[in-house]
Coordinates of C-alpha atoms in Angstrom, one line a residue:
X255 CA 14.8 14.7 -13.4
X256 CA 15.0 12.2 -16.1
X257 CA 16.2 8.8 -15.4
X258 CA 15.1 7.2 -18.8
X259 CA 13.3 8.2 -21.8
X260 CA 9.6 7.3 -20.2
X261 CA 10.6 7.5 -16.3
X262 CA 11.7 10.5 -14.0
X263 CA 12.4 10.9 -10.4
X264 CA 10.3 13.3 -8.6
X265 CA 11.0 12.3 -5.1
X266 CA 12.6 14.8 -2.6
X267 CA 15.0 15.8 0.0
X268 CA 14.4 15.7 4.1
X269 CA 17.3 18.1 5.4
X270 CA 16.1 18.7 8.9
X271 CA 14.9 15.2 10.4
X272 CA 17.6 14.6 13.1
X273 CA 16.1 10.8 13.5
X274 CA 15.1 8.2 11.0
X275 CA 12.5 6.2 12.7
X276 CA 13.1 8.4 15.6
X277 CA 15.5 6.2 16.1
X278 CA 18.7 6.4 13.7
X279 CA 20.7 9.6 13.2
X280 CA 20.4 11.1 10.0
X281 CA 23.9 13.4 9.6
X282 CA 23.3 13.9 6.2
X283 CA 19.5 14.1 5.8
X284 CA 17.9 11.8 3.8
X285 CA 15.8 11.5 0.5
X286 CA 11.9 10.0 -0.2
X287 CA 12.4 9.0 -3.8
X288 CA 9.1 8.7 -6.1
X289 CA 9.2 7.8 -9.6
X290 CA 7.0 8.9 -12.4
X291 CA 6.2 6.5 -15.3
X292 CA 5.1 8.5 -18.8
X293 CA 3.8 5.8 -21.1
X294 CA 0.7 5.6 -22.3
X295 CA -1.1 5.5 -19.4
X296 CA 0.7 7.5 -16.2
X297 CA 2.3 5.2 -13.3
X298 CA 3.5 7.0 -10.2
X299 CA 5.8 4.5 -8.5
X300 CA 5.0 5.2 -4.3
X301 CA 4.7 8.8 -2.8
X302 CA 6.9 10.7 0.0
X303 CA 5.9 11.7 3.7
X304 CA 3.4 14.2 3.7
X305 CA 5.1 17.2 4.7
X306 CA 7.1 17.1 1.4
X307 CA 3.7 17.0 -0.8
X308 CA 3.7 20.6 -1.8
X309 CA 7.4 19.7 -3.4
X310 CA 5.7 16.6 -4.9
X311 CA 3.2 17.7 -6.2
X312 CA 4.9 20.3 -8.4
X313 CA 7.8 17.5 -9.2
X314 CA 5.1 15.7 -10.6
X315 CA 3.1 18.0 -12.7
X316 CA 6.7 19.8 -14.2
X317 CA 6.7 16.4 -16.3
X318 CA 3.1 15.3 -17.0
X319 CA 1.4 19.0 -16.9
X320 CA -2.3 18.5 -16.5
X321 CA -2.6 15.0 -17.1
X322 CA -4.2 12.7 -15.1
X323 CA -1.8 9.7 -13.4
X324 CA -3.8 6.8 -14.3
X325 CA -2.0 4.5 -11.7
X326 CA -0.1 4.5 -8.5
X327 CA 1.6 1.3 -7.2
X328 CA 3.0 0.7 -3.4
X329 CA 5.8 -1.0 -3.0
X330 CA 6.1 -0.1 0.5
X331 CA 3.5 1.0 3.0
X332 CA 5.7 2.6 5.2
X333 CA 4.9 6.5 5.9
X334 CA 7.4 7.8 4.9
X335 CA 6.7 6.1 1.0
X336 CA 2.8 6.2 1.8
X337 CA 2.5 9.2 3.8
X338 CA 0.9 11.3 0.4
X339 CA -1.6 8.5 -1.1
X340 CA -4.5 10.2 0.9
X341 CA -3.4 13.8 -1.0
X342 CA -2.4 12.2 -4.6
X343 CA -6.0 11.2 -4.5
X344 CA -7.1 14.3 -4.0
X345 CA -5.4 15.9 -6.9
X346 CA -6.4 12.4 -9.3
X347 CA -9.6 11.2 -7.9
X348 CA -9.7 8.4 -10.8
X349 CA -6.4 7.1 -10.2
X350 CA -6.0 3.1 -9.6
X351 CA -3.9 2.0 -6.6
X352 CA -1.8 -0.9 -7.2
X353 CA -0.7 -3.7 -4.4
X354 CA -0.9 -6.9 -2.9
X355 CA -4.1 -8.1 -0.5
X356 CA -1.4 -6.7 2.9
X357 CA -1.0 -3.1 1.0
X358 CA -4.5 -2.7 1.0
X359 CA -5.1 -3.7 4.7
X360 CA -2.7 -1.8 5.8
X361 CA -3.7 1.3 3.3
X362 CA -7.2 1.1 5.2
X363 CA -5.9 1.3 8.6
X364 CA -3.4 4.1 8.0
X365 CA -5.3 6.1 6.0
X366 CA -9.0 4.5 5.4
X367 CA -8.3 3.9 1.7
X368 CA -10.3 0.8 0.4
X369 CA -11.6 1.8 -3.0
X370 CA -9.8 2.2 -6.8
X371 CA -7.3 -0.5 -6.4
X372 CA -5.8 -3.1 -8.3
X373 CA -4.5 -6.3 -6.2
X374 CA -1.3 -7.8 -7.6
X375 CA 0.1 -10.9 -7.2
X376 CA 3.7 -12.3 -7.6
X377 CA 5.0 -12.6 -11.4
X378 CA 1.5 -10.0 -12.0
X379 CA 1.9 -7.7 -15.2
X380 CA 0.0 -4.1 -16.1
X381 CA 1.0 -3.0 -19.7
X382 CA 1.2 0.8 -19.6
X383 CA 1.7 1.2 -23.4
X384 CA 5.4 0.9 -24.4
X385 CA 6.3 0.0 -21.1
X386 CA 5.1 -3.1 -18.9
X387 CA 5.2 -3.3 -14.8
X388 CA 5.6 -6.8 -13.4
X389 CA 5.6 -7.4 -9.7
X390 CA 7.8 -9.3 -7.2
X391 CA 6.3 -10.2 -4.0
X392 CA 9.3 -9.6 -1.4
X393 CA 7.1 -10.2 1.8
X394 CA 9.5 -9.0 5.1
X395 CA 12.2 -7.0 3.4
X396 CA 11.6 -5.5 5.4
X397 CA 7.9 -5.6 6.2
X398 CA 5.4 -8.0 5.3
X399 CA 3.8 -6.1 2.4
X400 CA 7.0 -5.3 0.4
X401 CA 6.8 -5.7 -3.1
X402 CA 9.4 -4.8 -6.0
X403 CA 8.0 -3.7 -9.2
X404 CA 9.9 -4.7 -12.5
X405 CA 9.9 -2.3 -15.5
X406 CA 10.4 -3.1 -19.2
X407 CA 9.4 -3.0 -23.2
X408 CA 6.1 -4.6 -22.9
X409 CA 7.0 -7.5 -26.0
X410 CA 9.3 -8.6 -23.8
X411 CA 9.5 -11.0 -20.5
X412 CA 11.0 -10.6 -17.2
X413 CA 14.1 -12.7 -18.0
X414 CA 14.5 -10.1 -21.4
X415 CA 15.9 -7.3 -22.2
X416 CA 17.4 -4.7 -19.4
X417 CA 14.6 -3.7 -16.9
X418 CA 14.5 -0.4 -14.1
X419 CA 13.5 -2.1 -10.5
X420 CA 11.4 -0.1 -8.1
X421 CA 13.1 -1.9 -5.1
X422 CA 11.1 -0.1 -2.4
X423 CA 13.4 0.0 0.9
X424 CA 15.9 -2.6 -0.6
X425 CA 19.2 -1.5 -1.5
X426 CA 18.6 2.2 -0.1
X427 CA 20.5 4.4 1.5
X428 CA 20.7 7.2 4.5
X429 CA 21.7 10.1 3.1
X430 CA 20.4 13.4 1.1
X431 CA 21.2 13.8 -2.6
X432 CA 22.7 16.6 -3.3
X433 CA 21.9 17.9 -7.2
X434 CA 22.8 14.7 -8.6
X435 CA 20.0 11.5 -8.7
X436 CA 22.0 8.9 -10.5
X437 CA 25.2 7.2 -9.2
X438 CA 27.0 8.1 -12.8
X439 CA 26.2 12.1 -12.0
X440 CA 27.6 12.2 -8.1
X441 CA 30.4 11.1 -5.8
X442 CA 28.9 7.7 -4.1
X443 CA 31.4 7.7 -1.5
X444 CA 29.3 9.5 1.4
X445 CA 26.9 6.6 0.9
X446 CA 28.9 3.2 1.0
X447 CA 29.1 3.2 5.2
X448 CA 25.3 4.6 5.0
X449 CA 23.9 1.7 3.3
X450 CA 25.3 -0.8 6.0
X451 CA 23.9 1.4 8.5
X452 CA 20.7 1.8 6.6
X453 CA 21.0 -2.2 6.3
X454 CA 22.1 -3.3 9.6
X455 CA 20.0 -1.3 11.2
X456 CA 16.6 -1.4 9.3
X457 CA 17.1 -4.6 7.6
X458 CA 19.6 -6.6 9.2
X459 CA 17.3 -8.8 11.1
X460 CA 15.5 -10.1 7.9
X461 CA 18.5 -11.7 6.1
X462 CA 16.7 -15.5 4.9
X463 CA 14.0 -12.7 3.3
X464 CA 16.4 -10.9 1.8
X465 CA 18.0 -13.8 0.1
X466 CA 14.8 -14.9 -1.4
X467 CA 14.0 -11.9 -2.9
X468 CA 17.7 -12.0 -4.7
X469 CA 16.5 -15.1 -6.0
X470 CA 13.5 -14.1 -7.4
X471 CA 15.4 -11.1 -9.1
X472 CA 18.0 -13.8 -10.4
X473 CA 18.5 -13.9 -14.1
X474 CA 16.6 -10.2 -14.6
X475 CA 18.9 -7.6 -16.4
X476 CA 18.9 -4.3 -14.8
X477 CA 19.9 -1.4 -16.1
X478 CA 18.4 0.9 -13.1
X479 CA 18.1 0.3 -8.9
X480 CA 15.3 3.2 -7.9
X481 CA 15.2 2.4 -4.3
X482 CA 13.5 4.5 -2.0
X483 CA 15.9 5.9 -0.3
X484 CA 19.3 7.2 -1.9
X485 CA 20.8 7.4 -5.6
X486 CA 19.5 5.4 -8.5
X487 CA 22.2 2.7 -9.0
X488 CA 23.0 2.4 -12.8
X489 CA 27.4 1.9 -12.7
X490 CA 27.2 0.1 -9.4
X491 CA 24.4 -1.7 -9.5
X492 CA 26.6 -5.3 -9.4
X493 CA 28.3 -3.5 -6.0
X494 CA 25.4 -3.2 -4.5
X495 CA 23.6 -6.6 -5.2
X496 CA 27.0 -7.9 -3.9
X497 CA 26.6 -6.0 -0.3
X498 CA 23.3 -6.5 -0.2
X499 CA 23.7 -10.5 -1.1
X500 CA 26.9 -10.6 1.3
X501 CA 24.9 -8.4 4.5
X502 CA 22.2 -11.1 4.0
X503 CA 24.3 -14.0 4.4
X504 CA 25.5 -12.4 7.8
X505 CA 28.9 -12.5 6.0
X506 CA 31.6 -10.7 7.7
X507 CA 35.4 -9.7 6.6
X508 CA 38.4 -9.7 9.2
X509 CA 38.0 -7.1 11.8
X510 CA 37.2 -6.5 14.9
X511 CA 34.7 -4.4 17.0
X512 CA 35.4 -3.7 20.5
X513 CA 32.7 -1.2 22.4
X514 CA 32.9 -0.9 26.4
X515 CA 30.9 1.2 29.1
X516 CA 33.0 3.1 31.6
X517 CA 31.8 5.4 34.6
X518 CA 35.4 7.0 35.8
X519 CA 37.7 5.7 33.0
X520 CA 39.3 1.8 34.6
X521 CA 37.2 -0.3 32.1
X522 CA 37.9 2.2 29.3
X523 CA 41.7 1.3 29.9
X524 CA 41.0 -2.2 29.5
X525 CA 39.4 -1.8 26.3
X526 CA 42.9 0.1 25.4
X527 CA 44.8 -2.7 26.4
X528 CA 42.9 -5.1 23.9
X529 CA 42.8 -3.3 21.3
X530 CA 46.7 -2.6 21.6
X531 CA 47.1 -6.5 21.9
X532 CA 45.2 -7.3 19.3
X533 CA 46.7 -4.4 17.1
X534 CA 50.0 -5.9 17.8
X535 CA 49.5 -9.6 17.4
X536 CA 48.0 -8.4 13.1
X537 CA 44.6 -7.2 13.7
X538 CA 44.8 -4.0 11.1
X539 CA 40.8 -3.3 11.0
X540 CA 39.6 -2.3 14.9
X541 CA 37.1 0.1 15.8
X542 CA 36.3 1.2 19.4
X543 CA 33.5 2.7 20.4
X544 CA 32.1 4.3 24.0
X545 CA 28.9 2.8 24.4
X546 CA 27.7 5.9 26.1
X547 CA 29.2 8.3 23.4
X548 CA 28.5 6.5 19.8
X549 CA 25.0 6.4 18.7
X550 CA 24.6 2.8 18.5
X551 CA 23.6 2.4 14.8
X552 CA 27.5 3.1 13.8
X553 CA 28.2 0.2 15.8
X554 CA 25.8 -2.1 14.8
X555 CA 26.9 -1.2 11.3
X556 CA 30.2 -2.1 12.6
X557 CA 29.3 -5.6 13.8
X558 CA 27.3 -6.5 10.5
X559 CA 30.8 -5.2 9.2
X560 CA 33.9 -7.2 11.0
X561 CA 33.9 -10.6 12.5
X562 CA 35.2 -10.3 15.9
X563 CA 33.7 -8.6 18.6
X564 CA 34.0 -8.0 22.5
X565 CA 32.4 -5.8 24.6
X566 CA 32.6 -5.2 28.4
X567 CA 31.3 -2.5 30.9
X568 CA 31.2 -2.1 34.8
X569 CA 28.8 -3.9 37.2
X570 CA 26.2 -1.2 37.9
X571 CA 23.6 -1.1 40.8
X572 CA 24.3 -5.1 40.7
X573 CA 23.7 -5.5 37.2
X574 CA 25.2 -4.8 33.9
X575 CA 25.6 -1.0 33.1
X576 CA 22.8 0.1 31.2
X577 CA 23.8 1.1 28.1
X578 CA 25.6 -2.2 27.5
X579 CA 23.1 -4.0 28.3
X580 CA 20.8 -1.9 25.9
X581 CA 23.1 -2.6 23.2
X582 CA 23.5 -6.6 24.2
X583 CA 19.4 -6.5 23.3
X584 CA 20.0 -4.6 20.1
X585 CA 22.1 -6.7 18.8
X586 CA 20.2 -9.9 19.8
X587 CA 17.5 -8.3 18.3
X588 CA 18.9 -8.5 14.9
X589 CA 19.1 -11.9 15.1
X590 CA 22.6 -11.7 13.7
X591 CA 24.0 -15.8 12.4
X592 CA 26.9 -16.6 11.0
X593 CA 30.8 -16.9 12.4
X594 CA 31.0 -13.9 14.7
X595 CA 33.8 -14.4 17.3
X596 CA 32.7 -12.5 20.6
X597 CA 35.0 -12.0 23.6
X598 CA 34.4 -9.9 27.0
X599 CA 35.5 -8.0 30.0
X600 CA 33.7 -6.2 32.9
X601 CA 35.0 -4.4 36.4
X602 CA 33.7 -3.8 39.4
X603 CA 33.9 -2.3 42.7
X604 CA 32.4 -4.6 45.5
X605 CA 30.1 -7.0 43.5
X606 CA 31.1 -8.9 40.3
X607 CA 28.3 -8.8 38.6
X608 CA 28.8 -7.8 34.7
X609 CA 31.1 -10.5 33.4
X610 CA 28.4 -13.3 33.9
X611 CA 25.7 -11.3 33.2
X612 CA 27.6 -10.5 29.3
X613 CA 28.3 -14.2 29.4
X614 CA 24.7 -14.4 29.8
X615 CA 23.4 -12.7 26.9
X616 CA 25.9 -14.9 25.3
X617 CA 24.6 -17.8 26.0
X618 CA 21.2 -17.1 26.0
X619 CA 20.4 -15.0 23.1
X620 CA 23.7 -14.3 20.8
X621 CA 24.8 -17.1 20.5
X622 CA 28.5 -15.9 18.9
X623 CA 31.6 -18.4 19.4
X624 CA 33.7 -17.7 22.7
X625 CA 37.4 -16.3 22.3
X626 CA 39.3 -16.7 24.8
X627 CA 39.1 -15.9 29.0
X628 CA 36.9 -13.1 30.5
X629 CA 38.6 -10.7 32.5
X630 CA 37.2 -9.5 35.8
X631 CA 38.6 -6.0 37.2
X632 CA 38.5 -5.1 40.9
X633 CA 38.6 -1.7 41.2
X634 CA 41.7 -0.7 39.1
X635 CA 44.1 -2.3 36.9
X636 CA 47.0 -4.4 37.8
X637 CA 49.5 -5.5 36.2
X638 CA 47.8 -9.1 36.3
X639 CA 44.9 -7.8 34.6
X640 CA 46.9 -6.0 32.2
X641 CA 48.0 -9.4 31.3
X642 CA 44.5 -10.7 31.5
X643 CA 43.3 -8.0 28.7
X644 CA 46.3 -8.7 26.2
X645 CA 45.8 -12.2 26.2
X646 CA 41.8 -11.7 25.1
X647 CA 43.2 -9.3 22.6
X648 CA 45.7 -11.8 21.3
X649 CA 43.2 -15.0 21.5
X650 CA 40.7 -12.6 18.8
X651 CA 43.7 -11.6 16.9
X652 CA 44.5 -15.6 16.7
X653 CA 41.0 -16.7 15.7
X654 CA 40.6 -14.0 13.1
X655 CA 44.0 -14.9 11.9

């Protein structure tokens, strides 16, 4: 599958993984992307998880036949990108392992690989003939070995001429591809939603990282985005840069998320209520989610995604019900900054007990502006707290204006 005239893809599909991570539901599979550089000497830019080898292996050799791979750089020492380094070196015992001083540590520990390799540093070069590699140190995008890998004519510099980037992780994607490798052969739409989930999700927490690494790419002209993950970008390449730069910045555009936990259906109707009020009083983009029902990735994506947000959920065994709470830590966990407006709500039977305990998290760990006044259900709703619930709706619709 060419991509240029001296590099090909030879990565592969993973159709029957339900879980990303174990974590992240994968609807529409995913890919492991590998490239193969045919210069002068061969580069193999990172592998696929293991169980695909048999596919790889015969990806590679229908370009190169039976000629030795001369190098194979790491980008990314993640399994599913690393999982095949012990078995590549199998099949080329010679080959030369290019990384960075944390590649190779972790390289030993997953797989006890510590000969036949090349240590890179940032703004490094390897000349493969006609070609030339030079390497970007991205440290936490999103682990602390990531590297990007820069590929051009080899008379000219970084800043020169159009260049492919191996990206590793960075601007990838959830998603299988389906016949078509590059974004000018397939329909991209499928994958717009997936690479804010992939993002938010995988990324999300490593924004200030994120935005260095754009700033070491500044000024480079590329023609190609082979991320790991996902299509090669060629057409949308600015589109993407643009998410990723705008994701990074924890930049949000008008919207609003509202998500709620409900055991018999009373703190579902409050979320109604809101969401009508805040529908009413201009708010065109709102999403509502079941805490319990939506896997919570879609709504993390969803909070990277729109500005406001309020959540609420029934006391629970004198606590906050669980799956909020679980969420409340997820999203705390991805250290999100920037202008979020954040609102909430809570019933309960006897004990009022999730209202403060949402304000908590707030407070303690979100740190998102307040919106308006709380509302506290007894038991079912009244009229007063009908009232209660449209006026939160209305104060977000206000702020996001």
């Amino acid at each position: 599958m060419k991509i240029t005239e001296r590099i090909y893809y030879v990565g592969v599909n993973d159709r029957n993984k339900t879980l990303f991570e174990g974590l992240w539901p994968l609807p529409n599979g995913v890919s492991y992307n590998s490239y193969l550089i045919d210069d002068e000497k061969v580069c193999l830019i990172d592998t696929v998880e293991s169980d695909f080898f048999a596919q790889f292996i015969e990806n590679i050799q229908e370009v190169i036949g039976d000629r030795p791979i001369d190098y194979l750089v790491i980008n990314h020492m993640e399994p599913d990108h690393s999982g095949s380094i012990a078995l590549i070196k199998k099949y080329y015992p010679n080959i030369q392992i290019i990384g960075n001083t944390k590649t190779f540590n972790m390289m030993n520990g997953f797989y006890g690989i510590n000969e036949g390799t090349i240590e890179v540093k940032n703004a490094d070069s390897i000349e493969l003939g006609k070609l030339r590699l030079d390497f970007v140190m991205t440290p936490m995008v999103h682990w602390p070995e990531t590297m990007m890998t820069v590929c051009g004519n080899a008379n000219e510099a970084i800043s020169e001429g159009s260049k492919t980037l191996f990206s590793g992780d960075a601007f990838g994607c959830f998603g299988a591809l389906n016949g078509g490798i590059i974004d000018t052969e397939i329909n991209c739409d499928t994958f717009w939603l997936e690479m804010v989930r992939y993002y938010s999700n995988i990324v999300g927490k490593y924004g200030t990282p994120v935005q260095q690494a754009l700033k070491k790419l500044n000024g480079v002209n590329l023609s190609y985005i082979c991320a790991t993950h996902g299509p090669v970008w060629h057409d949308y390449i600015q589109k993407v840069v643009a998410l990723y730069d705008r994701m990074s910045r924890y930049e949000t555009e008008p919207g609003l998320v509202i998500c709620y936990g409900t055991m018999y259906g009373n703190t579902e109707r409050m979320a109604e209520h809101i969401a009508r009020a805040a529908s009413q009083a201009g708010v065109k983009n709102i999403v509502v989610y079941n805490v319990s029902k939506t896997h919570h990735s879609y709504i993390l994506r969803d909070i990277f995604r729109y500005r406001g947000l309020i959540v609420g959920a029934p006391t629970y065994n004198t606590a906050l019900y669980h799956e909020m709470d679980v969420l409340l830590n997820e999203i705390a966990g991805k250290d999100i900054k920037g202008n979020h407006l954040f609102g909430w709500f809570g019933s309960h039977c006897w004990a009022s007990k999730a209202v403060a305990a949402i304000q908590k998290w707030n407070e303690e760990r979100l740190h998102f502006e307040p919106v308006g006044e709380p509302v506290d259900m007894k038991q079912g709703l009244t009229p007063e707290v009908r009232q209660q619930c449209e006026a939160l709706g209305r104060a977000m619709a206000e702020k996001l204006g």
